[in-house]
Amino acid sequence: MNKQPTPIILCLSGLDPTGGAGIQADIEAIAAQGCHAAPVITANTIQDTHTVFGFRGIDPELIIEQGRRLFDDMPIGAIKIGMLGSAASALAAATLMSEHPEVPVIYDPVLFSGDGSQLARDELLETVRSQVIPGCRLLTPNTIEARHLAGDELSAEQAARELSTQGKSANTQVLLTGTHSNTPDICHQLYSDGELVESFYYPRLPNEYHGSGCTLASSLAAQLARGEDMLSACQKALDYTFETLQQARQLGQGQWIPKRL
Ligand code: PLP
């Protein structure tokens, strides 16, 4: 007998044909937490494990209609947002969020791929700042994305503090990921209301990975949908993500792909 309902996470993410990042990362990471992913594609990409060659937006009406049908049918426990790509996709995500303000939103602000290629059009930033971030429960930027969103004149820590004061319909917390900093160990930091709440340390692994940010944000969404509080959701999702990277495989010729299942 199945007594506990399986938490369902609506994923608004891009498609990465390598299977390393994007929607496939979400589905696998969410399944590994014992939850169910309901996938809605926001952008389509052309890429291999080295680089991104291009991307296209998806019709925003399709995103909204798909999301609405899911909300009518399934008890959605959290929304995970990854690559939006275009301002139109960001507006579609904001529309779904505003129709369900009670559902926590975890947003991984995907602006660049691992090799630094752009995964967002410039006009996306304004829409994300004004329409998406104020309704998010948690943002998971890396240091580059945090500064890009809050202001390049700020340090990454200042940017994370600033972003954690932007919540309007939600108390927006920020998990600043430290992978891109030039430090021997990796330090991830959780900020709330402009203050540092907790630091999480992990040893730096030797390889470059494709989809580590997606793995972290979607496992976090699943842990929050399971009812974990923010600190324990961060700890569990970071531990899980670290394990997937320890077991990662080089399936193509470039970045390694996390082993999530
Ligand atoms: N989402 C999509 C569709 C992508 O293609 C990428 C990177 O290529 C990402 C997200 C971000 O990947 P990562 O988790 O490595 O930051």
Short mmCIF file of C-alpha atoms and ligand atoms in Angstrom, two decimals:
data_model
loop_
_atom_site.label_atom_id
_atom_site.label_comp_id
_atom_site.label_asym_id
_atom_site.label_seq_id
_atom_site.Cartn_x
_atom_site.Cartn_y
_atom_site.Cartn_z
CA MET A 1 0.00 0.00 0.00
CA ASN A 2 1.29 3.41 -0.99
CA LYS A 3 0.38 5.71 1.94
CA GLN A 4 2.63 8.74 1.40
CA PRO A 5 1.91 10.67 -1.81
CA THR A 6 4.97 11.08 -4.03
CA PRO A 7 5.97 14.79 -4.13
CA ILE A 8 5.71 16.21 -7.65
CA ILE A 9 8.05 18.91 -8.95
CA LEU A 10 7.14 20.95 -12.01
CA CYS A 11 10.39 21.51 -13.92
CA LEU A 12 10.71 24.44 -16.32
CA SER A 13 14.05 23.72 -17.97
CA GLY A 14 15.94 23.56 -21.24
CA LEU A 15 16.75 20.42 -23.19
CA ASP A 16 20.44 19.50 -23.35
CA PRO A 17 20.85 16.66 -25.88
CA THR A 18 23.97 15.34 -24.10
CA GLY A 19 21.75 14.38 -21.15
CA GLY A 20 24.22 16.01 -18.76
CA ALA A 21 22.33 19.19 -17.88
CA GLY A 22 18.84 20.60 -18.28
CA ILE A 23 15.64 18.63 -18.04
CA GLN A 24 17.30 15.21 -18.01
CA ALA A 25 19.41 16.23 -15.01
CA ASP A 26 16.23 17.39 -13.28
CA ILE A 27 14.29 14.19 -13.96
CA GLU A 28 17.13 11.97 -12.75
CA ALA A 29 18.00 14.02 -9.65
CA ILE A 30 14.34 14.32 -8.63
CA ALA A 31 13.76 10.59 -9.12
CA ALA A 32 16.81 9.90 -6.95
CA GLN A 33 15.14 11.84 -4.07
CA GLY A 34 12.04 9.62 -4.38
CA CYS A 35 10.01 12.36 -6.09
CA HIS A 36 8.36 12.71 -9.49
CA ALA A 37 9.38 15.31 -12.12
CA ALA A 38 6.74 16.84 -14.41
CA PRO A 39 8.88 18.29 -17.23
CA VAL A 40 8.00 21.37 -19.30
CA ILE A 41 10.66 22.45 -21.81
CA THR A 42 11.48 26.17 -21.91
CA ALA A 43 14.29 26.15 -24.50
CA ASN A 44 16.03 23.77 -26.86
CA THR A 45 19.82 23.74 -27.21
CA ILE A 46 22.41 22.49 -29.68
CA GLN A 47 25.47 21.36 -27.72
CA ASP A 48 27.99 18.65 -26.96
CA THR A 49 29.95 18.07 -23.76
CA HIS A 50 32.45 20.78 -24.78
CA THR A 51 30.34 23.72 -25.84
CA VAL A 52 26.97 25.24 -26.72
CA PHE A 53 26.44 25.91 -30.44
CA GLY A 54 23.07 27.62 -30.14
CA PHE A 55 19.61 27.58 -28.62
CA ARG A 56 16.01 28.42 -29.49
CA GLY A 57 13.13 29.51 -27.30
CA ILE A 58 9.91 27.51 -27.03
CA ASP A 59 6.50 29.08 -27.79
CA PRO A 60 5.57 30.70 -24.41
CA GLU A 61 1.89 29.80 -24.90
CA LEU A 62 2.92 26.15 -24.97
CA ILE A 63 4.79 26.54 -21.66
CA ILE A 64 1.80 28.23 -20.00
CA GLU A 65 -0.74 25.73 -21.37
CA GLN A 66 1.37 22.72 -20.37
CA GLY A 67 1.90 24.14 -16.88
CA ARG A 68 -1.79 24.94 -16.40
CA ARG A 69 -2.86 21.41 -17.39
CA LEU A 70 -0.41 19.97 -14.87
CA PHE A 71 -1.60 22.25 -12.07
CA ASP A 72 -5.23 21.27 -12.83
CA ASP A 73 -4.36 17.60 -12.60
CA MET A 74 -1.50 17.09 -10.12
CA PRO A 75 -0.65 18.40 -6.62
CA ILE A 76 2.55 20.26 -7.54
CA GLY A 77 4.82 20.50 -4.46
CA ALA A 78 7.50 22.80 -5.91
CA ILE A 79 8.49 24.50 -9.15
CA LYS A 80 12.09 24.17 -10.31
CA ILE A 81 13.20 26.67 -12.93
CA GLY A 82 16.42 26.26 -14.90
CA MET A 83 17.35 27.67 -18.31
CA LEU A 84 14.73 30.15 -19.52
CA GLY A 85 16.74 31.44 -22.49
CA SER A 86 14.38 34.24 -23.57
CA ALA A 87 12.32 36.97 -21.91
CA ALA A 88 9.19 35.33 -23.35
CA SER A 89 9.93 32.06 -21.53
CA ALA A 90 10.66 34.02 -18.34
CA LEU A 91 7.28 35.74 -18.61
CA ALA A 92 5.59 32.37 -19.14
CA ALA A 93 7.28 31.05 -15.97
CA ALA A 94 6.26 34.21 -14.08
CA THR A 95 2.65 33.72 -15.22
CA LEU A 96 2.54 30.18 -13.81
CA MET A 97 4.22 31.35 -10.59
CA SER A 98 1.71 34.17 -10.09
CA GLU A 99 -1.21 31.75 -10.57
CA HIS A 100 0.19 29.54 -7.75
CA PRO A 101 1.96 31.82 -5.26
CA GLU A 102 1.73 29.15 -2.52
CA VAL A 103 4.05 26.75 -4.39
CA PRO A 104 7.76 27.27 -3.55
CA VAL A 105 9.94 28.14 -6.55
CA ILE A 106 13.59 27.13 -6.76
CA TYR A 107 15.38 29.00 -9.54
CA ASP A 108 18.80 28.12 -10.91
CA PRO A 109 19.51 31.26 -12.95
CA VAL A 110 21.20 29.57 -15.91
CA LEU A 111 22.90 32.34 -17.88
CA PHE A 112 26.02 30.57 -19.14
CA SER A 113 27.06 26.97 -19.79
CA GLY A 114 30.10 25.36 -18.16
CA ASP A 115 32.42 26.61 -20.93
CA GLY A 116 31.12 30.20 -20.58
CA SER A 117 28.77 30.18 -23.61
CA GLN A 118 25.70 32.42 -23.31
CA LEU A 119 22.48 30.56 -22.49
CA ALA A 120 20.37 33.69 -22.07
CA ARG A 121 19.44 36.58 -24.32
CA ASP A 122 20.25 40.02 -22.85
CA GLU A 123 16.61 41.12 -22.49
CA LEU A 124 15.99 38.07 -20.26
CA LEU A 125 17.82 39.68 -17.33
CA GLU A 126 15.34 42.51 -16.76
CA THR A 127 12.35 40.15 -16.84
CA VAL A 128 14.04 37.72 -14.47
CA ARG A 129 14.93 40.52 -12.03
CA SER A 130 11.48 42.08 -12.00
CA GLN A 131 9.11 39.14 -12.58
CA VAL A 132 10.78 35.89 -11.52
CA ILE A 133 13.22 36.50 -8.64
CA PRO A 134 10.78 38.36 -6.31
CA GLY A 135 8.52 35.27 -6.21
CA CYS A 136 11.29 32.69 -5.62
CA ARG A 137 11.85 30.79 -2.38
CA LEU A 138 15.45 29.96 -3.31
CA LEU A 139 17.98 31.04 -5.94
CA THR A 140 21.07 28.92 -6.66
CA PRO A 141 23.42 31.17 -8.68
CA ASN A 142 27.11 30.55 -9.07
CA THR A 143 29.40 33.52 -8.35
CA ILE A 144 29.34 34.70 -11.98
CA GLU A 145 25.54 34.54 -12.25
CA ALA A 146 25.03 36.29 -8.90
CA ARG A 147 27.14 39.27 -10.00
CA HIS A 148 25.50 39.35 -13.42
CA LEU A 149 22.06 39.51 -11.79
CA ALA A 150 22.80 41.94 -8.95
CA GLY A 151 25.51 44.14 -10.50
CA ASP A 152 29.01 43.46 -11.84
CA GLU A 153 30.44 46.16 -9.54
CA LEU A 154 29.58 43.96 -6.52
CA SER A 155 31.58 41.03 -5.15
CA ALA A 156 29.81 37.65 -5.43
CA GLU A 157 29.06 37.73 -1.68
CA GLN A 158 27.62 41.26 -1.88
CA ALA A 159 25.57 40.18 -4.91
CA ALA A 160 24.17 37.17 -3.02
CA ARG A 161 23.30 39.36 -0.02
CA GLU A 162 21.57 41.81 -2.34
CA LEU A 163 19.60 39.07 -4.17
CA SER A 164 18.44 37.66 -0.81
CA THR A 165 16.60 40.93 -0.10
CA GLN A 166 14.62 40.87 -3.37
CA GLY A 167 11.74 38.64 -2.24
CA LYS A 168 8.25 40.13 -2.53
CA SER A 169 5.74 37.27 -2.58
CA ALA A 170 8.36 34.93 -1.04
CA ASN A 171 11.29 35.27 1.38
CA THR A 172 13.92 34.76 -1.33
CA GLN A 173 16.98 32.95 0.04
CA VAL A 174 20.17 32.48 -1.97
CA LEU A 175 22.49 29.47 -2.08
CA LEU A 176 25.62 30.91 -3.70
CA THR A 177 27.61 28.03 -5.21
CA GLY A 178 31.37 28.37 -4.89
CA THR A 179 32.60 26.10 -7.68
CA HIS A 180 33.83 29.02 -9.84
CA SER A 181 35.91 30.64 -7.06
CA ASN A 182 39.63 30.08 -7.09
CA THR A 183 39.83 28.28 -3.71
CA PRO A 184 41.35 24.87 -2.75
CA ASP A 185 38.07 23.71 -1.18
CA ILE A 186 34.61 24.65 -2.43
CA CYS A 187 32.46 26.77 -0.13
CA HIS A 188 28.73 27.15 -0.83
CA GLN A 189 26.95 29.85 1.19
CA LEU A 190 23.29 30.28 2.14
CA TYR A 191 22.05 33.88 2.50
CA SER A 192 18.73 35.11 3.86
CA ASP A 193 17.55 38.70 4.21
CA GLY A 194 21.00 40.10 3.43
CA GLU A 195 22.79 37.89 6.00
CA LEU A 196 25.02 34.82 5.69
CA VAL A 197 23.18 31.91 7.34
CA GLU A 198 25.47 28.91 6.73
CA SER A 199 28.57 27.79 4.83
CA PHE A 200 28.93 24.27 3.37
CA TYR A 201 32.43 22.98 2.52
CA TYR A 202 33.39 20.25 0.02
CA PRO A 203 36.75 19.15 -1.40
CA ARG A 204 37.39 20.36 -4.94
CA LEU A 205 37.15 17.50 -7.46
CA PRO A 206 39.58 17.30 -10.38
CA ASN A 207 37.29 17.36 -13.44
CA GLU A 208 34.87 19.75 -15.14
CA TYR A 209 31.22 18.75 -14.99
CA HIS A 210 28.17 19.27 -17.18
CA GLY A 211 24.95 19.64 -15.21
CA SER A 212 26.14 20.03 -11.63
CA GLY A 213 24.07 23.19 -11.08
CA CYS A 214 20.92 21.54 -12.51
CA THR A 215 21.49 18.49 -10.30
CA LEU A 216 21.80 20.66 -7.20
CA ALA A 217 18.78 22.90 -7.86
CA SER A 218 16.44 20.03 -8.75
CA SER A 219 17.48 17.86 -5.80
CA LEU A 220 16.93 20.93 -3.58
CA ALA A 221 13.44 21.43 -5.06
CA ALA A 222 12.68 17.77 -4.32
CA GLN A 223 13.95 18.00 -0.73
CA LEU A 224 11.85 21.13 -0.10
CA ALA A 225 8.79 19.44 -1.65
CA ARG A 226 9.42 16.54 0.75
CA GLY A 227 9.01 18.99 3.62
CA GLU A 228 12.66 19.45 4.64
CA ASP A 229 13.51 22.86 6.10
CA MET A 230 15.90 25.03 4.08
CA LEU A 231 19.12 24.15 5.97
CA SER A 232 18.58 20.42 5.87
CA ALA A 233 17.38 20.56 2.22
CA CYS A 234 20.63 22.37 1.31
CA GLN A 235 22.76 19.85 3.22
CA LYS A 236 21.04 16.82 1.66
CA ALA A 237 21.03 18.23 -1.88
CA LEU A 238 24.68 19.32 -1.67
CA ASP A 239 25.75 15.90 -0.30
CA TYR A 240 23.80 14.14 -3.05
CA THR A 241 25.23 16.39 -5.78
CA PHE A 242 28.79 15.86 -4.49
CA GLU A 243 28.27 12.07 -4.68
CA THR A 244 26.97 12.32 -8.28
CA LEU A 245 30.14 14.25 -9.19
CA GLN A 246 32.43 11.76 -7.41
CA GLN A 247 30.85 9.04 -9.56
CA ALA A 248 30.68 11.12 -12.77
CA ARG A 249 31.71 9.61 -16.10
CA GLN A 250 33.28 11.13 -19.19
CA LEU A 251 30.65 9.93 -21.67
CA GLY A 252 31.68 12.31 -24.46
CA GLN A 253 35.02 13.99 -25.07
CA GLY A 254 34.51 17.06 -22.89
CA GLN A 255 33.00 17.71 -19.47
CA TRP A 256 32.07 14.79 -17.24
CA ILE A 257 28.43 13.85 -16.65
CA PRO A 258 27.21 13.34 -13.05
CA LYS A 259 25.92 9.84 -12.20
CA ARG A 260 22.58 10.66 -10.63
CA LEU A 261 20.89 7.25 -10.53
N1 PLP B 1 20.26 23.92 -18.69
C1 PLP B 1 20.62 23.61 -19.95
C2 PLP B 1 19.55 23.26 -20.94
C3 PLP B 1 21.95 23.60 -20.31
O1 PLP B 1 22.26 23.29 -21.55
C4 PLP B 1 22.95 23.93 -19.35
C5 PLP B 1 24.37 23.91 -19.67
O2 PLP B 1 24.83 23.58 -20.72
C6 PLP B 1 22.56 24.23 -18.06
C7 PLP B 1 21.21 24.21 -17.78
C8 PLP B 1 23.52 24.58 -16.96
O3 PLP B 1 24.34 23.52 -16.70
P1 PLP B 1 25.14 23.40 -15.31
O4 PLP B 1 24.29 22.63 -14.40
O5 PLP B 1 26.39 22.70 -15.72
O6 PLP B 1 25.36 24.80 -14.83
#
